[in-house]
Coordinates of N, CA and C in Angstrom, one line a residue:
X1 N 1.0 -1.3 0.2 CA 0.0 0.6 0.0 C 0.9 0.9 -0.2
X2 N 0.1 2.3 -1.1 CA 1.1 3.4 -1.0 C 0.2 4.5 -0.3
X3 N 0.2 5.4 0.2 CA -0.6 6.6 0.6 C 0.0 8.1 0.2
X4 N -0.3 8.6 -0.3 CA 0.4 10.2 -0.7 C -0.5 11.3 0.1
X5 N 0.6 12.1 0.1 CA 0.2 13.1 0.7 C 0.5 13.8 0.0
X6 N 0.0 15.9 0.1 CA 1.0 16.6 -0.6 C 2.3 16.9 -0.5
X7 N 2.9 16.4 1.1 CA 4.4 16.7 0.9 C 5.4 15.1 0.9
X8 N 4.5 14.2 1.1 CA 5.1 13.1 1.3 C 4.5 12.2 1.0
X9 N 5.0 10.9 1.0 CA 4.4 9.4 0.5 C 4.8 8.2 0.9
X10 N 3.7 7.6 1.8 CA 4.7 6.0 2.1 C 4.8 5.6 1.6
X11 N 5.3 4.3 1.6 CA 5.3 3.0 0.8 C 6.2 1.7 1.5
X12 N 5.8 0.6 1.0 CA 6.6 0.0 1.8 C 8.0 -0.2 1.8
X13 N 8.9 -0.5 2.9 CA 10.5 -0.4 3.3 C 11.0 -1.5 2.1
X14 N 12.0 -1.4 1.5 CA 12.5 -2.4 0.4 C 13.9 -2.3 0.9
X15 N 14.7 -4.0 1.0 CA 15.7 -3.5 1.6 C 16.9 -2.9 0.7
X16 N 16.4 -2.2 -0.2 CA 17.5 -1.5 -1.0 C 17.4 -0.2 0.0
X17 N 16.6 0.2 0.8 CA 16.5 1.2 1.3 C 17.2 0.8 2.8
X18 N 18.2 -0.1 3.0 CA 19.3 -0.3 3.9 C 20.1 0.7 3.6
X19 N 21.1 0.8 3.2 CA 22.3 1.2 3.1 C 22.0 3.3 3.6
X20 N 20.4 3.4 2.8 CA 20.6 5.1 3.2 C 19.7 4.8 4.3
X21 N 19.3 4.2 4.5 CA 18.7 4.1 6.6 C 19.9 4.0 7.1
X22 N 21.3 3.2 7.1 CA 21.8 3.2 7.8 C 23.1 4.4 8.0
X23 N 22.9 5.2 6.9 CA 23.8 6.5 6.4 C 23.2 7.4 7.4
X24 N 21.4 7.7 7.7 CA 21.0 8.7 7.9 C 20.5 8.2 9.4
X25 N 20.4 6.9 9.7 CA 20.5 6.6 11.8 C 21.7 6.9 12.4
X26 N 23.1 6.6 11.9 CA 24.1 7.5 12.2 C 24.0 8.3 12.8
X27 N 23.4 9.6 11.6 CA 24.3 11.0 11.8 C 23.6 11.4 13.5
X28 N 24.8 11.6 14.4 CA 24.7 12.4 15.5 C 22.8 13.0 15.8
X29 N 22.8 13.6 15.6 CA 21.9 14.9 15.5 C 20.4 14.2 15.5
X30 N 20.2 13.0 14.7 CA 18.9 12.0 14.8 C 19.2 11.1 15.9
X31 N 20.3 10.8 16.1 CA 20.4 9.7 17.0 C 20.1 10.3 18.8
X32 N 20.5 11.7 18.8 CA 19.7 12.0 19.6 C 18.2 11.9 20.4
X33 N 17.1 11.6 19.5 CA 15.7 11.2 19.4 C 14.9 9.7 19.0
X34 N 16.8 9.4 19.1 CA 16.1 7.6 18.9 C 16.3 6.8 20.3
X35 N 15.9 5.8 20.6 CA 15.8 4.9 21.6 C 17.2 4.4 21.2
X36 N 17.9 4.1 20.0 CA 19.5 2.9 20.1 C 20.0 4.4 20.4
X37 N 21.6 3.8 20.6 CA 22.7 4.4 20.6 C 24.1 3.9 19.8
X38 N 23.3 2.8 19.6 CA 25.0 1.9 18.9 C 24.7 2.6 17.6
X39 N 26.3 2.7 17.1 CA 26.3 2.7 15.5 C 25.6 1.1 15.0
X40 N 24.9 1.0 13.6 CA 24.6 0.4 13.1 C 25.0 0.6 11.3
X41 N 25.2 -0.8 10.8 CA 25.4 -1.1 9.7 C 24.5 -1.2 8.5
X42 N 25.2 -1.3 7.3 CA 23.7 -2.0 6.1 C 23.3 -3.4 6.8
X43 N 24.4 -4.1 7.0 CA 23.8 -5.6 7.4 C 22.8 -5.7 8.0
X44 N 23.1 -4.7 9.4 CA 22.4 -4.8 10.2 C 20.8 -4.6 9.7
X45 N 20.9 -3.4 9.0 CA 19.4 -2.4 8.6 C 18.8 -3.2 8.2
X46 N 19.3 -4.2 7.2 CA 18.9 -5.2 6.5 C 18.3 -6.2 7.1
X47 N 18.8 -7.1 8.2 CA 18.1 -8.0 8.9 C 16.9 -6.9 9.4
X48 N 16.9 -6.0 9.8 CA 15.7 -5.5 10.5 C 14.8 -5.7 9.8
X49 N 14.8 -5.1 8.6 CA 14.3 -4.8 7.5 C 13.4 -6.3 7.0
X50 N 14.2 -7.2 7.0 CA 13.7 -8.7 6.8 C 12.8 -9.0 8.4
X51 N 12.9 -8.9 9.4 CA 12.2 -9.4 10.4 C 11.5 -8.4 10.6
X52 N 11.2 -7.1 10.3 CA 10.5 -6.5 11.3 C 9.6 -5.5 10.4
X53 N 10.4 -5.0 8.7 CA 9.5 -4.2 7.9 C 7.7 -4.6 8.0
X54 N 7.2 -5.9 7.8 CA 5.6 -6.0 8.4 C 5.5 -7.5 8.3
X55 N 5.1 -7.5 9.5 CA 5.1 -8.7 10.1 C 3.4 -8.8 11.2
X56 N 2.9 -9.7 11.7 CA 1.6 -10.2 12.1 C 1.1 -9.0 13.0
X57 N 2.1 -8.5 13.5 CA 2.0 -7.3 14.5 C 2.5 -5.9 14.2
X58 N 2.9 -5.7 13.5 CA 4.0 -4.4 13.2 C 3.6 -4.1 11.7
X59 N 3.5 -3.0 11.2 CA 3.3 -2.4 9.9 C 4.2 -0.9 9.8
X60 N 5.2 -1.8 8.5 CA 6.2 -0.2 8.3 C 6.4 0.6 7.2
X61 N 6.6 2.0 7.3 CA 6.7 2.3 6.0 C 7.5 3.3 5.9
X62 N 8.3 3.1 4.8 CA 9.5 4.2 4.1 C 9.1 5.7 3.9
X63 N 9.3 7.0 4.3 CA 8.7 8.0 4.1 C 9.9 9.1 3.1
X64 N 9.3 9.1 2.4 CA 9.7 9.8 0.7 C 9.0 11.4 0.4
X65 N 9.8 12.1 0.0 CA 9.6 13.4 -0.2 C 10.4 13.7 -1.7
X66 N 8.9 13.4 -2.6 CA 10.2 13.7 -3.9 C 10.6 12.8 -4.2
X67 N 10.7 11.8 -4.1 CA 11.2 10.3 -4.6 C 12.6 10.0 -3.5
X68 N 12.9 10.8 -2.5 CA 14.1 10.7 -1.7 C 13.6 10.3 -0.2
X69 N 14.6 9.3 -0.5 CA 13.8 8.9 1.7 C 14.4 9.4 2.2
X70 N 13.7 9.9 3.0 CA 14.1 10.7 4.3 C 13.7 10.5 5.6
X71 N 12.9 9.0 5.8 CA 12.7 8.8 7.2 C 11.5 6.9 7.5
X72 N 11.4 6.6 8.3 CA 10.3 5.9 8.3 C 9.2 5.6 9.5
X73 N 8.5 4.7 9.5 CA 7.1 5.6 10.2 C 6.3 4.1 10.4
X74 N 5.4 3.6 11.7 CA 4.9 2.4 11.7 C 4.0 2.2 12.9
X75 N 3.3 1.0 12.8 CA 2.8 0.7 13.9 C 3.7 -0.4 14.2
X76 N 3.9 -0.5 15.7 CA 4.3 -1.9 16.5 C 3.3 -2.5 17.5
X77 N 3.5 -3.1 17.9 CA 3.1 -3.8 19.2 C 2.1 -4.3 18.8
X78 N 1.2 -4.2 17.8 CA -0.1 -4.8 17.1 C -0.8 -5.6 18.2
X79 N -1.6 -4.9 19.0 CA -3.0 -6.0 20.0 C -4.1 -5.8 19.1
X80 N -4.3 -7.1 18.5 CA -5.7 -7.3 17.9 C -6.6 -7.5 18.9
X81 N -6.2 -7.4 19.4 CA -7.7 -7.9 20.7 C -8.0 -6.8 21.6
X82 N -6.9 -6.3 21.5 CA -7.0 -4.8 22.5 C -7.4 -3.6 21.6
X83 N -7.1 -4.1 20.3 CA -6.9 -3.3 19.1 C -6.5 -1.8 19.4
X84 N -5.0 -2.2 19.6 CA -4.1 -1.2 20.2 C -2.6 -1.2 19.4
X85 N -2.2 -0.2 19.3 CA -0.4 0.0 18.5 C 0.2 0.9 18.3
X86 N 1.3 0.9 19.4 CA 2.1 1.7 19.3 C 2.6 2.3 18.0
X87 N 2.9 3.6 18.0 CA 3.2 4.3 16.7 C 4.5 4.7 16.7
X88 N 5.2 5.1 15.3 CA 6.7 5.5 16.0 C 6.9 5.9 14.2
X89 N 7.5 7.5 14.2 CA 8.1 7.9 13.4 C 9.8 8.6 13.2
X90 N 10.0 8.5 12.5 CA 11.5 9.3 12.2 C 11.8 9.5 11.0
X91 N 12.2 10.9 10.5 CA 12.2 11.7 9.9 C 14.2 11.9 10.7
X92 N 14.6 10.9 9.4 CA 16.4 10.9 9.8 C 16.9 12.3 9.3
X93 N 16.8 12.6 8.3 CA 17.0 13.8 7.5 C 17.0 15.1 8.1
X94 N 17.5 15.4 8.8 CA 17.7 17.1 9.5 C 17.2 18.2 8.5
X95 N 17.5 17.9 7.0 CA 17.1 19.0 6.1 C 15.7 18.9 6.2
X96 N 15.2 18.2 6.3 CA 13.5 18.1 6.1 C 12.9 18.0 7.4
X97 N 13.4 18.5 8.2 CA 12.9 18.9 9.7 C 12.1 20.2 9.5
X98 N 11.1 20.0 10.0 CA 10.4 21.9 10.1 C 9.6 22.3 9.0
X99 N 9.3 20.9 8.1 CA 8.6 21.2 7.3 C 7.3 20.9 7.1
X100 N 7.0 20.3 8.2 CA 5.6 19.9 8.9 C 5.5 18.2 8.0
X101 N 6.2 17.6 7.5 CA 6.3 16.7 6.7 C 5.8 15.6 8.0
X102 N 6.1 15.7 9.4 CA 5.6 14.8 10.4 C 4.3 14.8 11.2
X103 N 3.7 16.0 10.2 CA 2.2 16.0 10.9 C 1.9 15.7 9.9
X104 N 1.9 15.6 8.5 CA 1.4 15.3 7.5 C 1.2 13.9 7.5
X105 N 3.1 13.0 7.9 CA 3.0 11.7 8.0 C 2.1 11.2 9.3
X106 N 1.7 11.6 10.0 CA 1.4 11.5 11.3 C -0.4 11.0 11.2
X107 N -0.8 12.3 10.4 CA -2.2 11.7 9.9 C -2.3 10.8 8.9
X108 N -1.7 10.5 8.3 CA -1.6 9.4 7.2 C -2.1 8.1 7.9
X109 N -0.8 8.2 9.0 CA -0.6 6.8 9.9 C -2.2 6.5 10.8
X110 N -2.5 7.9 11.4 CA -3.9 7.4 12.2 C -5.0 7.2 11.1
X111 N -5.0 7.9 9.9 CA -5.8 7.3 9.3 C -5.8 6.1 8.8
X112 N -4.7 5.2 8.7 CA -4.5 3.8 8.1 C -5.0 3.3 9.6
X113 N -4.4 3.8 10.6 CA -4.9 3.0 11.8 C -6.2 3.1 12.5
X114 N -6.6 4.0 12.5 CA -8.2 4.1 12.4 C -9.4 3.8 11.5
X115 N -9.0 3.7 10.0 CA -9.6 3.8 8.6 C -9.6 2.4 8.3
X116 N -8.4 1.8 8.6 CA -8.0 0.7 7.4 C -7.8 -1.0 8.8
X117 N -7.1 0.0 10.0 CA -7.1 -1.5 10.7 C -8.1 -1.6 11.5
X118 N -8.9 -0.3 11.5 CA -10.0 -0.8 13.1 C -9.3 -1.0 14.2
X119 N -8.4 -0.1 14.8 CA -7.8 0.2 16.3 C -8.5 0.9 16.6
X120 N -8.7 0.5 17.9 CA -8.9 1.6 18.9 C -8.3 2.3 19.6
X121 N -6.7 2.4 19.8 CA -5.9 3.6 20.6 C -4.7 2.7 19.3
X122 N -4.1 4.3 19.6 CA -2.3 4.5 19.0 C -1.7 5.2 20.3
X123 N -1.3 4.5 20.4 CA 0.4 5.1 21.6 C 1.2 5.9 21.4
X124 N 2.4 6.5 21.6 CA 3.8 6.4 21.6 C 4.9 6.6 22.7
X125 N 5.6 6.9 23.1 CA 6.8 7.0 23.8 C 7.5 8.7 22.8
X126 N 7.6 9.6 23.6 CA 8.5 10.6 23.1 C 9.0 11.3 23.7
X127 N 10.5 11.3 24.0 CA 11.3 12.2 24.8 C 11.3 13.3 24.8
X128 N 11.2 14.2 26.4 CA 11.1 15.0 26.6 C 11.6 16.2 26.4
X129 N 13.0 15.6 25.3 CA 13.6 17.1 25.0 C 13.2 17.1 23.8
X130 N 12.7 16.1 22.8 CA 11.6 16.8 21.7 C 10.8 17.1 21.3
X131 N 11.1 18.5 21.9 CA 9.8 19.2 21.7 C 8.9 19.4 20.5
X132 N 10.1 19.5 18.8 CA 9.1 19.2 17.5 C 8.2 18.2 17.8
X133 N 8.6 17.1 18.1 CA 7.7 16.0 18.0 C 6.6 16.4 18.7
X134 N 6.4 16.8 20.4 CA 5.7 16.9 21.0 C 4.2 18.1 20.4
X135 N 5.3 18.9 19.6 CA 3.9 19.6 19.0 C 3.0 19.1 18.3
X136 N 4.3 18.3 17.4 CA 3.2 17.6 16.3 C 2.2 16.4 16.6
X137 N 2.5 16.0 17.9 CA 1.1 14.9 18.1 C 0.4 15.4 19.0
X138 N 0.3 16.2 19.3 CA -0.6 17.4 20.2 C -1.2 18.1 18.9
X139 N -0.4 18.3 17.7 CA -1.7 18.8 16.9 C -2.1 18.1 16.4
X140 N -1.9 16.5 16.4 CA -2.1 15.2 15.8 C -3.2 14.6 16.8
X141 N -3.7 15.6 17.7 CA -4.4 14.5 18.7 C -4.2 13.8 19.7
X142 N -3.0 13.2 20.2 CA -2.7 13.3 20.6 C -2.8 13.6 22.0
X143 N -3.1 13.0 23.7 CA -3.0 13.6 24.4 C -2.0 13.0 25.4
X144 N -1.5 13.7 26.6 CA -0.3 13.0 27.6 C -1.1 12.1 28.5
X145 N -0.7 10.9 28.5 CA -1.1 9.9 29.1 C -0.7 9.3 30.6
X146 N 1.0 9.6 30.6 CA 2.1 9.3 31.7 C 3.4 9.7 31.1
X147 N 4.1 9.6 32.4 CA 5.5 10.2 32.4 C 6.2 8.9 32.9
X148 N 7.6 8.7 32.1 CA 8.7 7.3 32.9 C 9.5 8.5 33.5
X149 N 10.1 8.8 34.3 CA 10.5 9.8 34.8 C 12.2 9.2 35.0
X150 N 13.2 10.2 33.9 CA 14.6 9.6 33.8 C 14.7 8.1 33.4
X151 N 14.0 8.0 32.1 CA 14.2 6.5 31.6 C 14.6 6.7 30.6
X152 N 15.6 7.9 30.2 CA 16.5 7.7 29.1 C 17.6 8.6 29.3
X153 N 18.9 8.2 29.3 CA 20.1 8.2 29.2 C 20.9 9.1 28.1
X154 N 20.8 10.2 28.1 CA 21.4 10.8 26.6 C 22.4 11.9 27.0
X155 N 23.7 11.5 26.9 CA 25.1 12.6 27.1 C 25.0 13.7 28.3
X156 N 25.0 12.6 29.4 CA 25.2 13.2 31.0 C 23.8 12.9 31.5
X157 N 22.7 13.4 30.9 CA 21.9 13.3 31.7 C 20.7 12.6 31.4
X158 N 19.7 12.1 32.7 CA 18.3 11.7 32.4 C 17.1 12.6 31.5
X159 N 16.5 11.8 31.2 CA 15.4 12.6 30.3 C 14.3 11.7 30.8
X160 N 12.8 12.4 30.8 CA 11.5 11.3 31.2 C 11.5 11.0 29.4
X161 N 10.5 10.2 29.8 CA 9.9 9.6 28.4 C 8.4 9.6 29.1
X162 N 7.6 10.1 27.9 CA 6.4 11.0 27.7 C 5.4 10.0 27.3
X163 N 4.9 9.6 27.5 CA 3.3 8.8 27.0 C 2.6 9.5 26.5
X164 N 2.4 9.1 25.4 CA 1.1 9.7 24.5 C 0.1 9.1 23.6
X165 N -1.5 9.3 23.7 CA -2.4 8.6 23.4 C -3.2 9.1 22.6
X166 N -4.1 8.2 21.6 CA -5.1 8.8 20.7 C -6.1 8.0 20.7
X167 N -7.3 7.8 21.1 CA -8.8 7.2 20.4 C -9.4 7.3 19.6
X168 N -9.8 6.2 19.2 CA -10.0 6.0 17.8 C -11.6 7.4 17.7
X169 N -12.5 7.5 19.0 CA -13.2 8.2 19.1 C -13.4 9.4 19.2
X170 N -12.1 9.8 19.3 CA -11.3 11.4 19.3 C -10.8 11.5 18.1
X171 N -9.9 10.6 17.5 CA -9.8 10.8 15.5 C -10.4 11.0 15.2
X172 N -11.8 10.2 15.5 CA -12.9 10.5 14.6 C -13.7 12.3 14.9
X173 N -13.7 12.0 15.8 CA -14.3 13.7 16.6 C -13.2 14.7 15.8
X174 N -11.9 14.8 15.7 CA -11.2 15.5 15.5 C -11.6 15.3 13.9
X175 N -11.3 14.1 13.1 CA -11.2 14.1 11.6 C -12.8 15.2 11.1
X176 N -14.5 15.0 11.8 CA -15.1 15.5 11.9 C -15.5 17.4 11.7
X177 N -14.5 17.4 12.4 CA -13.8 19.0 12.8 C -13.8 19.7 11.8
X178 N -12.9 19.2 10.6 CA -12.0 19.6 9.7 C -12.5 19.8 8.1

């Protein structure tokens, strides 16, 4: 499945994306907002794609802008009984930050989660130092549900991890307002 927005396209992740992902993910500016702190290589990224791109409880997409791979997004830990999933997005290329792409992609993924997968709840984890992402999530209807104090270590300090979520009825209410 491909989803086209005004700014970005979501498409299935391919093995051929591994080299570009490894290059982008290793950028220190990006690593500050990701949970992984270890370097990765193309082989490791290929293995991740093979095992995780699409499974019975995960659906991940590549984010393209003008045919250029800039990041990835997905729904993980899908619980088909509780109809819940964890959302993730990373725009790895800093040249594409602050351009509205994250907001558009998040809207597309919520549409996919609630209108195609019939989920009831989408939740996420975000580091408190990632104010740009927090603003995007709030704009898209997520609300703060909790906080894991000092759950992330980064460059000599501990950072809180914020838990945010959106329910199906909140999504449909927001959608009807537009």
